[in-house]
Amino acid sequence: RFTTAAGGWTLWENAAGDCAWKLHASAQPLEQGAALDAQSTVFPATFANLLKLKNLIQEHDAASTIFPSATAQLGRSTLGIGARFTTLHWPAVEWAMSALGLGVTANQNSIPRELVYDVNAMLENRLDTVPFPFIGTNVPEGHQGQSVEGMSHGCVLSKLKNGFHHRRIAWSFNADHQPIGGKFDVREDALVRGCLLASYITFDLSPELALNQPAKFADIPADIVSKTRARVATAGLTLDAPAFEKLLCTVWTPMQKMKVRDGKYAAARAAAFTTDAGRVYLRELSIDELPGLTTPETTAIMLALCEVLGMPVNFVAPAFGFQKNMPYPDNAALRALIQKQWDVCEKFGVSIGFHSGSGKSADNYRVMGEVTGSRLEIKTSGRYTYEMGVAVAQAKNASDAVLWRDWYKFTLDMAVAGAFSADATEQKMARTFIVTPLAEAKRPTDVFSSPAATRAALEALPVSPEHMFFFEYNFLYVLAAGGRPEKSALGDHSPAGYKQRARFYALSAETQLLYSKGVARYIVFLAETTGLATADRCAAALKLLDRYATYAELLGDISK
């Protein structure tokens, strides 16, 4: 339950998952209302009504945490909890935030890469494709199998269903890797519309940078150049003039397009929402797409440009050379790399975003937290797909066990096929994914004389979600038509793809408890090692987590 000036509200849901808003009054503040009796009215849970309801809630209570927000704390320190696969991890995220008293970026996804940016485009077969070099093909956009509006709607409903809003802990929704320029120019208005409820935008300049069309230095306004140079100087850096001019020419057009996009995000929120709390959003600039490891000078110039152009960012994501799901091998070197970046970021009042943040060591995370004073964001997404594998692999439920068998076989089949691909990149990556678990098991690694030999070697391994080939290919299964490992079946937005996705949403409560415990433990681990929560608070949370014997018990504690 929650209240607005119109009265008290309750979210209703039927067995099919359809929702409605019940207002305990006879007013009609939303569309398509129907009176239940003289004292109550119901309204369909449409997206249009959701937007209106946001205004009603925030006009009544600006500090409400039903909707994602952009509080100062979330703009300084957070964990990015990605939804690369399904949204079944949301209750665990809500539980962890509640148990730790810590708000995080509780919903995060790349759009349009992983989410469908426009359902009509999907239905009309107008979605573009996304290159996946490690499998040697392109996969349709939205391979997570959900629309951005659907996810925006769902993450709010989840907070209400589980009572998380009673905890009044602010959380954010990051529209990650928003593509700037290039082929995305023609549909940026649709991207802006889709991301209306996101309270945090990550700007990704790589589509425009990929065109390799640097501006002429003479075309960059002189006052922009001088102000940028002066702002960098106040941060204590001395710039090499030719390098400074070259970088400015490289990024000038992308930055101008970022400015246009930023203006559109602001205008859309101003038009749709009536309160400052509803309109404000956080910004992150992703610069890890620029060549090589990011230098402090590059970071300083980019942050200065953002300030000069009137769009200061909360987070910046330099390139540290991270690999997904792999610890950084040298903590001393990592500390030095981060310190150089932090010396710049601190002077700009900007936190560091660590992309590809899953699977680092506890020591890696401690270094990140210590150097930045916990002024950071760790972006994680692949981890939660892995945790699903861990949970389903332990399942006693017969249907869940079949899902695990099929899922594991899918990844093994993908690995074997990739190992003999004519595409050099695909073959190299697949063989790495195969050799790694064989070497860890101290098995022979010269197994590529034939596909049959490779398959035999992999099938001789104990079935486990820990194998690298499972981790790398697992997310592709969610929308694979019929669960088939053929490339043509991947990212299938037909009924066949969505029937496949439904298998995960039919998991037993027993397996969902296992999954939620795994997700929650990982979030607690991240919070402790990065310094976002105290060791005592984290220990208490883990002790509570271990007590749950049923999924219902875990859900019941979210609101407490």
mmCIF file of N, CA and C in Angstrom, residues 19-21 30-32 43-55 148-154 156-157 193-194 196-197 272:
data_model
loop_
_atom_site.group_PDB
_atom_site.id
_atom_site.type_symbol
_atom_site.label_atom_id
_atom_site.label_comp_id
_atom_site.label_asym_id
_atom_site.label_seq_id
_atom_site.Cartn_x
_atom_site.Cartn_y
_atom_site.Cartn_z
ATOM 1 N N CYS A 19 -1.827 -6.891 -13.678
ATOM 2 C CA CYS A 19 -1.905 -6.013 -12.516
ATOM 3 C C CYS A 19 -2.890 -4.870 -12.731
ATOM 4 N N ALA A 20 -3.356 -4.327 -11.628
ATOM 5 C CA ALA A 20 -4.229 -3.153 -11.644
ATOM 6 C C ALA A 20 -3.950 -2.335 -10.394
ATOM 7 N N TRP A 21 -4.303 -1.055 -10.472
ATOM 8 C CA TRP A 21 -4.166 -0.152 -9.326
ATOM 9 C C TRP A 21 -5.545 0.048 -8.708
ATOM 10 N N LEU A 30 -6.301 8.567 -12.713
ATOM 11 C CA LEU A 30 -5.654 7.829 -13.797
ATOM 12 C C LEU A 30 -6.672 7.565 -14.903
ATOM 13 N N GLU A 31 -6.192 6.960 -15.985
ATOM 14 C CA GLU A 31 -7.052 6.707 -17.138
ATOM 15 C C GLU A 31 -7.771 5.360 -17.027
ATOM 16 N N GLN A 32 -8.940 5.278 -17.664
ATOM 17 C CA GLN A 32 -9.705 4.034 -17.819
ATOM 18 C C GLN A 32 -10.143 3.445 -16.484
ATOM 19 N N PHE A 43 -7.858 0.810 -11.805
ATOM 20 C CA PHE A 43 -7.291 1.322 -13.054
ATOM 21 C C PHE A 43 -6.322 0.283 -13.608
ATOM 22 N N PRO A 44 -6.279 0.117 -14.923
ATOM 23 C CA PRO A 44 -5.318 -0.835 -15.499
ATOM 24 C C PRO A 44 -3.884 -0.348 -15.297
ATOM 25 N N ALA A 45 -2.980 -1.285 -15.105
ATOM 26 C CA ALA A 45 -1.565 -0.941 -14.898
ATOM 27 C C ALA A 45 -0.877 -0.761 -16.248
ATOM 28 N N THR A 46 -1.332 0.250 -16.980
ATOM 29 C CA THR A 46 -0.708 0.582 -18.260
ATOM 30 C C THR A 46 0.528 1.438 -18.022
ATOM 31 N N PHE A 47 1.350 1.553 -19.055
ATOM 32 C CA PHE A 47 2.546 2.384 -18.916
ATOM 33 C C PHE A 47 2.152 3.851 -18.756
ATOM 34 N N ALA A 48 1.118 4.282 -19.466
ATOM 35 C CA ALA A 48 0.657 5.668 -19.338
ATOM 36 C C ALA A 48 0.206 5.958 -17.914
ATOM 37 N N ASN A 49 -0.497 5.011 -17.308
ATOM 38 C CA ASN A 49 -0.930 5.206 -15.922
ATOM 39 C C ASN A 49 0.249 5.179 -14.956
ATOM 40 N N LEU A 50 1.267 4.391 -15.282
ATOM 41 C CA LEU A 50 2.462 4.357 -14.428
ATOM 42 C C LEU A 50 3.131 5.729 -14.385
ATOM 43 N N LEU A 51 3.233 6.371 -15.533
ATOM 44 C CA LEU A 51 3.860 7.692 -15.584
ATOM 45 C C LEU A 51 3.046 8.712 -14.788
ATOM 46 N N LYS A 52 1.725 8.651 -14.908
ATOM 47 C CA LYS A 52 0.881 9.567 -14.139
ATOM 48 C C LYS A 52 1.001 9.291 -12.645
ATOM 49 N N LEU A 53 1.072 8.011 -12.314
ATOM 50 C CA LEU A 53 1.164 7.638 -10.906
ATOM 51 C C LEU A 53 2.477 8.123 -10.294
ATOM 52 N N LYS A 54 3.540 8.103 -11.080
ATOM 53 C CA LYS A 54 4.811 8.626 -10.577
ATOM 54 C C LYS A 54 4.653 10.080 -10.142
ATOM 55 N N ASN A 55 3.996 10.873 -10.956
ATOM 56 C CA ASN A 55 3.775 12.276 -10.584
ATOM 57 C C ASN A 55 2.937 12.394 -9.316
ATOM 58 N N VAL A 148 12.461 -2.256 -22.813
ATOM 59 C CA VAL A 148 12.899 -1.305 -21.796
ATOM 60 C C VAL A 148 11.701 -0.762 -21.025
ATOM 61 N N GLU A 149 10.568 -0.549 -21.705
ATOM 62 C CA GLU A 149 9.383 -0.091 -20.979
ATOM 63 C C GLU A 149 8.877 -1.181 -20.035
ATOM 64 N N GLY A 150 8.932 -2.434 -20.492
ATOM 65 C CA GLY A 150 8.509 -3.539 -19.635
ATOM 66 C C GLY A 150 9.381 -3.665 -18.407
ATOM 67 N N MET A 151 10.689 -3.508 -18.600
ATOM 68 C CA MET A 151 11.585 -3.586 -17.449
ATOM 69 C C MET A 151 11.383 -2.389 -16.524
ATOM 70 N N SER A 152 11.165 -1.202 -17.109
ATOM 71 C CA SER A 152 10.908 -0.013 -16.298
ATOM 72 C C SER A 152 9.672 -0.217 -15.427
ATOM 73 N N HIS A 153 8.639 -0.793 -16.030
ATOM 74 C CA HIS A 153 7.390 -1.062 -15.320
ATOM 75 C C HIS A 153 7.610 -2.142 -14.263
ATOM 76 N N GLY A 154 8.276 -3.214 -14.679
ATOM 77 C CA GLY A 154 8.442 -4.366 -13.800
ATOM 78 C C GLY A 154 9.247 -4.083 -12.553
ATOM 79 N N VAL A 156 9.460 -1.362 -10.862
ATOM 80 C CA VAL A 156 8.635 -0.622 -9.900
ATOM 81 C C VAL A 156 7.628 -1.564 -9.239
ATOM 82 N N LEU A 157 6.958 -2.382 -10.041
ATOM 83 C CA LEU A 157 5.981 -3.319 -9.488
ATOM 84 C C LEU A 157 6.636 -4.283 -8.509
ATOM 85 N N ARG A 193 12.583 7.993 -25.520
ATOM 86 C CA ARG A 193 11.243 7.644 -25.017
ATOM 87 C C ARG A 193 11.295 6.384 -24.168
ATOM 88 N N GLY A 194 12.012 5.391 -24.641
ATOM 89 C CA GLY A 194 12.063 4.122 -23.927
ATOM 90 C C GLY A 194 12.704 4.222 -22.564
ATOM 91 N N LEU A 196 12.599 6.636 -20.374
ATOM 92 C CA LEU A 196 12.019 7.747 -19.621
ATOM 93 C C LEU A 196 12.087 7.545 -18.109
ATOM 94 N N LEU A 197 11.946 6.310 -17.644
ATOM 95 C CA LEU A 197 11.951 6.063 -16.204
ATOM 96 C C LEU A 197 13.342 5.772 -15.648
ATOM 97 N N ALA A 272 7.212 15.005 -19.080
ATOM 98 C CA ALA A 272 6.421 13.914 -18.499
ATOM 99 C C ALA A 272 6.209 14.044 -16.999
#
